[in-house]
Each structure stands twice: as C-alpha cells, then as structure tokens.
PDB file of C-alpha atoms and ligand atoms in Angstrom:
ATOM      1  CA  UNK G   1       0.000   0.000   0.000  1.00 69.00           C
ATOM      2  CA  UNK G   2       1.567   3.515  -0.837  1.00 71.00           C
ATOM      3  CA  UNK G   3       1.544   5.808   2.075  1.00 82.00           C
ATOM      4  CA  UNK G   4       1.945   8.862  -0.157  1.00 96.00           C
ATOM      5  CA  UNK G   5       0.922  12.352   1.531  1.00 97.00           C
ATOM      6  CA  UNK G   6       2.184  16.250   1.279  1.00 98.00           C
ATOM      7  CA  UNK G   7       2.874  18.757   4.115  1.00 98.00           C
ATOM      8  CA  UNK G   8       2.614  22.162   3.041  1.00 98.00           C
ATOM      9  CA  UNK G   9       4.696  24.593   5.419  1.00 98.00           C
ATOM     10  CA  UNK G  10       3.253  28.197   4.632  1.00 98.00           C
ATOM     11  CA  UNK G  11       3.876  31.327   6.294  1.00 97.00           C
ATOM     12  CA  UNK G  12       5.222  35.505   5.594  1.00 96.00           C
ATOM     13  CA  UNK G  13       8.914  35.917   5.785  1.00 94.00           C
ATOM     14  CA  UNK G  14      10.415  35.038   9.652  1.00 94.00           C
ATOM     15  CA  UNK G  15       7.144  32.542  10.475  1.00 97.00           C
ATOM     16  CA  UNK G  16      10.074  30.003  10.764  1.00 95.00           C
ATOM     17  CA  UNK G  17       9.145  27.932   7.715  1.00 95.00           C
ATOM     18  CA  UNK G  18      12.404  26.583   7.532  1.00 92.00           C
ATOM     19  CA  UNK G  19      12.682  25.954  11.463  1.00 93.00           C
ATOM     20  CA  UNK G  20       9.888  23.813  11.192  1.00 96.00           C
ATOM     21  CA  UNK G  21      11.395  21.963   8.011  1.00 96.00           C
ATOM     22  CA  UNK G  22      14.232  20.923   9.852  1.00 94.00           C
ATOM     23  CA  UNK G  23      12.770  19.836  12.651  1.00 94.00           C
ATOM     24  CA  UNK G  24      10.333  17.465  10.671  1.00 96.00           C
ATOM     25  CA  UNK G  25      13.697  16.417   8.608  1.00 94.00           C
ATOM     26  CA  UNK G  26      15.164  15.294  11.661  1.00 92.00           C
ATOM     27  CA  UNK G  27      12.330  13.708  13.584  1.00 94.00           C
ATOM     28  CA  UNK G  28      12.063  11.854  10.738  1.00 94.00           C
ATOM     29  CA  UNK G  29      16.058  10.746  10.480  1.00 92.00           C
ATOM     30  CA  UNK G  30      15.283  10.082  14.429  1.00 94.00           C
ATOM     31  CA  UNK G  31      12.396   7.308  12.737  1.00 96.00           C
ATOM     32  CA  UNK G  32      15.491   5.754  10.037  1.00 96.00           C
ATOM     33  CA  UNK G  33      13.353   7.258   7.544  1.00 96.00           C
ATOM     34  CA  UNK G  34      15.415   7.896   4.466  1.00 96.00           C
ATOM     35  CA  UNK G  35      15.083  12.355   3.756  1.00 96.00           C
ATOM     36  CA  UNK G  36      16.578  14.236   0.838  1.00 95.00           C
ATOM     37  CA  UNK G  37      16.024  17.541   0.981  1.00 95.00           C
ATOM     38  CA  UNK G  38      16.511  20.134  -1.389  1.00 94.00           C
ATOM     39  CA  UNK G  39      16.101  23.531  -2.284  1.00 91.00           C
ATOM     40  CA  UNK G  40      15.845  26.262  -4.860  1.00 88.00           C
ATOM     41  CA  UNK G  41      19.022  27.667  -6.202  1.00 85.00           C
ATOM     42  CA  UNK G  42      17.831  31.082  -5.837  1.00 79.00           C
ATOM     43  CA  UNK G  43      17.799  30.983  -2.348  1.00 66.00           C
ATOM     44  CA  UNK G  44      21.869  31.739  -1.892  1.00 56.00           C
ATOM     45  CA  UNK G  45      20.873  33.789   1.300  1.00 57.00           C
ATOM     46  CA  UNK G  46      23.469  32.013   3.455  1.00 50.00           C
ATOM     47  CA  UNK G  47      24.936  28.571   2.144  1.00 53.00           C
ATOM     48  CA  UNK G  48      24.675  27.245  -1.358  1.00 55.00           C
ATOM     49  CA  UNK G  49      24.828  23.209  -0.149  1.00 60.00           C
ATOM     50  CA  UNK G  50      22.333  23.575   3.462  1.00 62.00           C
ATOM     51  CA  UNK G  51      19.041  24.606   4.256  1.00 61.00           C
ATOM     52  CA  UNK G  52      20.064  27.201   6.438  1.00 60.00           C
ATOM     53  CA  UNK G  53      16.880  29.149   8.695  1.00 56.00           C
ATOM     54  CA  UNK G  54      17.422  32.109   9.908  1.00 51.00           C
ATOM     55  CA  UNK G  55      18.257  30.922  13.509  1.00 48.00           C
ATOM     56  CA  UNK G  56      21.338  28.723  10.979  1.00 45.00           C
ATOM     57  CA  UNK G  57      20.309  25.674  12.548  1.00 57.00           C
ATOM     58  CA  UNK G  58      21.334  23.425   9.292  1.00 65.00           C
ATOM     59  CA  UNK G  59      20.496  20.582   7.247  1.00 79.00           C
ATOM     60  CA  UNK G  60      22.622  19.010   4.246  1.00 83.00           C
ATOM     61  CA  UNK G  61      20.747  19.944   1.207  1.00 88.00           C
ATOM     62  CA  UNK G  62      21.071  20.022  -2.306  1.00 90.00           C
ATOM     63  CA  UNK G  63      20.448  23.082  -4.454  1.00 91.00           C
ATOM     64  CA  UNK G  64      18.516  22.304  -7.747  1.00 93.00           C
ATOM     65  CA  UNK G  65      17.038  24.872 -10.525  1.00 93.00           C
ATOM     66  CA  UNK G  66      13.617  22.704 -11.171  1.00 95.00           C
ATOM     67  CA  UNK G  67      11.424  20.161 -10.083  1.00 97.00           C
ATOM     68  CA  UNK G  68      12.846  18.139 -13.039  1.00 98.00           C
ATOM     69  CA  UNK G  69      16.218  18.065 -11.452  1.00 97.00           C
ATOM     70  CA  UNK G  70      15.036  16.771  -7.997  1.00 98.00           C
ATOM     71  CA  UNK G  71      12.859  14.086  -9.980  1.00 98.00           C
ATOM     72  CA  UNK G  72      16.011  12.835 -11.914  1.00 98.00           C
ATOM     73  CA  UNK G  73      18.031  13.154  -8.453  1.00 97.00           C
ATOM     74  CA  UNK G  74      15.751  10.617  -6.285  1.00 97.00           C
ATOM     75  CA  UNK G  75      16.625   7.229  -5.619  1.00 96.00           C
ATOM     76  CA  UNK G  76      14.103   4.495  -4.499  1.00 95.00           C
ATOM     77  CA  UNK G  77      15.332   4.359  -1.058  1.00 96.00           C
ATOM     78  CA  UNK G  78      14.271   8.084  -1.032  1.00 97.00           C
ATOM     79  CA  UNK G  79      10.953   8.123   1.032  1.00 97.00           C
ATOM     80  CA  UNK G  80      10.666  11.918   2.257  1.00 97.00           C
ATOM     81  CA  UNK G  81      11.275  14.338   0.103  1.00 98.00           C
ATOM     82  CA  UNK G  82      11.699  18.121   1.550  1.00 97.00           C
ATOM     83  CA  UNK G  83      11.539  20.779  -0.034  1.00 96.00           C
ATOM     84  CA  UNK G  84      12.273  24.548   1.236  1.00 94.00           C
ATOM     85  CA  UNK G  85      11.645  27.733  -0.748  1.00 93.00           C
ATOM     86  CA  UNK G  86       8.926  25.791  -2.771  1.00 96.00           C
ATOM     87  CA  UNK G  87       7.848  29.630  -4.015  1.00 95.00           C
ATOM     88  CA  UNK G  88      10.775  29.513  -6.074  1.00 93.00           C
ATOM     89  CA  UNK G  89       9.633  26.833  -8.326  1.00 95.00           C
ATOM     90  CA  UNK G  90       7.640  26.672 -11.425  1.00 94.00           C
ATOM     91  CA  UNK G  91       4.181  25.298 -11.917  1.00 94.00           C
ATOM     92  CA  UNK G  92       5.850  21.345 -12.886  1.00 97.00           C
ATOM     93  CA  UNK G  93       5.832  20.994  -9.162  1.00 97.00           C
ATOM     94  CA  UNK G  94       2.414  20.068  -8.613  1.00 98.00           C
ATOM     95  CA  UNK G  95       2.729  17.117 -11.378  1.00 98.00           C
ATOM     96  CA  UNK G  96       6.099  16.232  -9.965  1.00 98.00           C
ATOM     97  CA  UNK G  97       4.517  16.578  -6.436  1.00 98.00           C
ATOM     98  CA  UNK G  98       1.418  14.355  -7.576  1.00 97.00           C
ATOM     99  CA  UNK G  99       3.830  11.514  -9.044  1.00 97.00           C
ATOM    100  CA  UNK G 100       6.036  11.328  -6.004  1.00 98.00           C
ATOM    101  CA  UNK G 101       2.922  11.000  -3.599  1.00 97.00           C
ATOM    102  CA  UNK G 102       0.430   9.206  -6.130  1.00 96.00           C
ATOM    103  CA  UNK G 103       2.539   7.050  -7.974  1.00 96.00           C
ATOM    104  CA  UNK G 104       5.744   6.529  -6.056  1.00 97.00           C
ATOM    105  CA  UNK G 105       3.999   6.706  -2.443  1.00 97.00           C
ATOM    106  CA  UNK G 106       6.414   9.198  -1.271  1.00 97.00           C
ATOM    107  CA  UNK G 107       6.041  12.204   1.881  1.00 98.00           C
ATOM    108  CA  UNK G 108       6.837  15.425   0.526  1.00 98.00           C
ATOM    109  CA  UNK G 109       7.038  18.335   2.705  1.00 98.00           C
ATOM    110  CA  UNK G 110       7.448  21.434   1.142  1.00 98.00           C
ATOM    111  CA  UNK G 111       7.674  25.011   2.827  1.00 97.00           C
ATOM    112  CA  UNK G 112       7.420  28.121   1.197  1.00 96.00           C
ATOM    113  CA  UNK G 113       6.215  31.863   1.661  1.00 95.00           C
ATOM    114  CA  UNK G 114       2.522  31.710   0.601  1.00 95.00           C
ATOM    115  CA  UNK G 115       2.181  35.363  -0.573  1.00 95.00           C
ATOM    116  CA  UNK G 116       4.241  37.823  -2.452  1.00 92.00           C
ATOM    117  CA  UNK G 117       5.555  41.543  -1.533  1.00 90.00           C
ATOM    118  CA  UNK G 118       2.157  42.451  -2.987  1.00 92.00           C
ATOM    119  CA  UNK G 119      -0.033  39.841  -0.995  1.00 94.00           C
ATOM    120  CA  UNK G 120      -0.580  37.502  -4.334  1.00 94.00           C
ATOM    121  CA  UNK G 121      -0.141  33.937  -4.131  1.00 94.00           C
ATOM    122  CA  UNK G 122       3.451  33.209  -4.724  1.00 93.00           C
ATOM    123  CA  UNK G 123       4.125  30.880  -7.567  1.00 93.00           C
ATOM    124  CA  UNK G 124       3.158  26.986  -6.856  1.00 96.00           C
ATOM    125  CA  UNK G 125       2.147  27.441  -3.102  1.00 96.00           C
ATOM    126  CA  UNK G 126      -2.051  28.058  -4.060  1.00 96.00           C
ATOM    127  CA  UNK G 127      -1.705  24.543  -5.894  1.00 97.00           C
ATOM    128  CA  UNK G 128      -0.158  22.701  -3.524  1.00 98.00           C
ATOM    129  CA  UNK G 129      -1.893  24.234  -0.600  1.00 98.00           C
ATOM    130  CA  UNK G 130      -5.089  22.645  -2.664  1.00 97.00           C
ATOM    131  CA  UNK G 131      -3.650  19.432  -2.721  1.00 97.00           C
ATOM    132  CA  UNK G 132      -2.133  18.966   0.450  1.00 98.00           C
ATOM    133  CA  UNK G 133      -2.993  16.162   2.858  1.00 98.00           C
ATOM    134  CA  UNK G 134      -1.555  18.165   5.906  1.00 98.00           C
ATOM    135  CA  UNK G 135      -1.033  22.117   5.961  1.00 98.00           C
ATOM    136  CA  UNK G 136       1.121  23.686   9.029  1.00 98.00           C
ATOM    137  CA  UNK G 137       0.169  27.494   8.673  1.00 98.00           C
ATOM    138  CA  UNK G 138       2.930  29.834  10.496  1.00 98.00           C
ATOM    139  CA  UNK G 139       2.692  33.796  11.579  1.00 98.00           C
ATOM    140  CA  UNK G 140       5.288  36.093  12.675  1.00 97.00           C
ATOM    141  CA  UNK G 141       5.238  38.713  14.544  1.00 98.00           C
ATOM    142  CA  UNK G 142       4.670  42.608  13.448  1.00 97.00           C
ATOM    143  CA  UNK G 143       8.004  44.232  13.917  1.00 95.00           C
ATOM    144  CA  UNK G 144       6.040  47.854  13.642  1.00 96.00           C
ATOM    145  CA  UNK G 145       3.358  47.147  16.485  1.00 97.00           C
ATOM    146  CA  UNK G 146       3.975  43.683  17.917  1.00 97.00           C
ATOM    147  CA  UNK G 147       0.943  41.942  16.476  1.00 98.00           C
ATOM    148  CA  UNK G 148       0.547  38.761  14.718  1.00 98.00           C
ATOM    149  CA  UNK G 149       1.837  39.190  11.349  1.00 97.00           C
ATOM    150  CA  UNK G 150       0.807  37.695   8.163  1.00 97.00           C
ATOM    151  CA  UNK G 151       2.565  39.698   5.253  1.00 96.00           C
ATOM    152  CA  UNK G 152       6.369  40.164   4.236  1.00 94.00           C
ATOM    153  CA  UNK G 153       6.897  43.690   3.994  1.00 93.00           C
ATOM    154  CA  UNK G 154       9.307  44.801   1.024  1.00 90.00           C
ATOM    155  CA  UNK G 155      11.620  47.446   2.487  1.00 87.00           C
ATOM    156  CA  UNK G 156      13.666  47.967  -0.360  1.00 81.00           C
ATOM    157  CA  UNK G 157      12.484  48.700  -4.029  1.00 75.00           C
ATOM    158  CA  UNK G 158      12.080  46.106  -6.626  1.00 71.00           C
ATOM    159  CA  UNK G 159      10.013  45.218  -9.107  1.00 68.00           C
ATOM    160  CA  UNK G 160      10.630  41.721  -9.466  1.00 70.00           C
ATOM    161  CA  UNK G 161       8.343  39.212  -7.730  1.00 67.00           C
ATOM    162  CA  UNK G 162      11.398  37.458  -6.697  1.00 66.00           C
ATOM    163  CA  UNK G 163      13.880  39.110  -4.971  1.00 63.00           C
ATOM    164  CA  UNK G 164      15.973  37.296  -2.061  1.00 62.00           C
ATOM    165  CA  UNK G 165      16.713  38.557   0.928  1.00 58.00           C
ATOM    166  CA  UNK G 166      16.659  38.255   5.034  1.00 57.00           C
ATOM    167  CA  UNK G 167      16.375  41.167   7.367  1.00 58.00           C
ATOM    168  CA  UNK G 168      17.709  43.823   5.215  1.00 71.00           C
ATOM    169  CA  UNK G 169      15.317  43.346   2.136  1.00 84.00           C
ATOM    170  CA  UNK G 170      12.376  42.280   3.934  1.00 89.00           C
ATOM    171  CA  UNK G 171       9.676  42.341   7.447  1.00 92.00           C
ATOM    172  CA  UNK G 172       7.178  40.800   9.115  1.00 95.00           C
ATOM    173  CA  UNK G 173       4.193  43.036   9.267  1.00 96.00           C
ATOM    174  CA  UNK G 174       0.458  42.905  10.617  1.00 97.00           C
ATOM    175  CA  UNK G 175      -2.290  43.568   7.824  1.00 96.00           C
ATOM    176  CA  UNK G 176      -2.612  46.980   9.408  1.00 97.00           C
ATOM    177  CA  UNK G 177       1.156  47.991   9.238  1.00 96.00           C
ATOM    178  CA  UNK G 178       1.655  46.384   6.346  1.00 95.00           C
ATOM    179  CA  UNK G 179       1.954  48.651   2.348  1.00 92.00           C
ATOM    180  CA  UNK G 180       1.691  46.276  -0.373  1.00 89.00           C
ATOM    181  CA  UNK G 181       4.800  46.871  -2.823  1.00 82.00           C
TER     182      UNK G 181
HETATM  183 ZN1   ZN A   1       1.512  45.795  12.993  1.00 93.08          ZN
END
C-alpha cells in the first residue's frame, strides 16, 4: 500500500518555515526514515549546499534549478522528500509533487512563503496548498506594532516578484502595518 501524503509549510517571511522543516527532517532521520532535501538555487541567502533558517540551525541539502532536477536526483530508497523555498519553483511541481505521492507513495514536505511583496499567491504554493494532505500554517510577529503578522513587507524597491533577501530586504508586518509593494 503507498503511504503517499504532502505537508505544506506556509507562512510571511520570519514565520520560521524553515525551522519547522528541519525539525520534521530530523524527527524523521530520528524514525530511520530515508530524507533528501533540497532547495531552490535562488535561495543563496546564506549557504549554497544547506538549508540554512534564519536561527542557521542546518540541514545538508542540495540546491537544484527545477522540479525536473530533484525528480532525476531521487533514488528508491528516497521516502521523504523536503523541499524549502517551494515559491521559487515553477508550476511542474504540482505534477512532480502528484507523481512522487500518487505514484511513487512518497512524503513530501514542502515550505514556502505563501504570498508575495504584494499579498498575491506566490508561484506553486495556491496549488499545492489545494492538494495537500496536511497544511502547518505559520505567523510572525509585526516588527512595527507587535501583532501577529501575516505579510512580508518589502523594504527595499524592486520590481521583481522574486527578490531574495533576510532582514535587510524584507519584514514581518500585521495587515494593518503592512503597504503592499
Ligand atoms: Zn503591525
């Protein structure tokens, strides 16, 4: 029996997405489960090889450009796949994503900002939100007023939809504090 299922980690910019990615990764090492995780190769913010959070606690990971490359990178042995900066990825994910779980009863737990600068859906994340057997929903915390936050606050310009960054690029804002841009 295949025991397929996806975890969707969603959440604004310092919900600790990536905290909670590596701490599934390694309670499921704790249970001998064989994980590869992986993640965009946009996401250079600290360490091209690990998944690193913004607290640095690490995990080995490998940096990959599409969902193609991480399908031509599993093995059989390979029963969790994890997945961090999911955003970053095209729209292949969700058939990719549908194969591994479907067809190859695989876990896949993916985390990923689920809006934009602008408060749109960010790339894959509305899809596999959809699809997901199991959805852990994060919040931050308003660095203007102290409130739950929701949004990622751009704080420098850009007009590109994807632009990486950490604290200097980017906050955690309430719906009230936060300006769409
Ligand atoms: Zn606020």
């Amino acid at each position: 029996m295949l025991r397929g299922e996806l975890t969707v980690i969603a959440g604004c910019m310092f919900s600790g997405k990536t905290e909670e990615l590596i701490r599934l990764v390694h309670r499921a090492r704790i249970a001998r489960k064989n994980v590869r995780v992986f993640k965009s190769v946009l996401d250079a913010r600290y360490s091209k090889e690990n998944v690193v959070s913004h607290n640095l606690k690490d995990v080995d990971a490998t940096p990959v450009s599409s969902p193609a490359e991480i399908d031509s990178l599993l093995s059989n042995e390979d029963e969790i796949i994890a997945i961090d900066e999911v955003q970053f990825f095209d729209r292949t994910i969700i058939d990719f994503v549908e194969k591994w779980i479907n067809k190859e009863g695989r876990k896949v737990i993916a985390a990923g900002l689920n809006q934009d600068s602008k408060g749109r859906p960010f790339g894959p994340i509305s899809d596999l939100l959809a699809i997901a057997d199991d959805i852990i929903k994060l919040n931050a915390i308003c660095i203007k007023c102290g409130s739950i936050a929701n949004k990622s606050q751009r704080i420098v310009k850009s007009d590109s939809q994807i632009m990486v960054g950490s604290t200097d690029a980017y906050e955690a804002r309430c719906r009230n504090c936060w300006e769409p841009n």
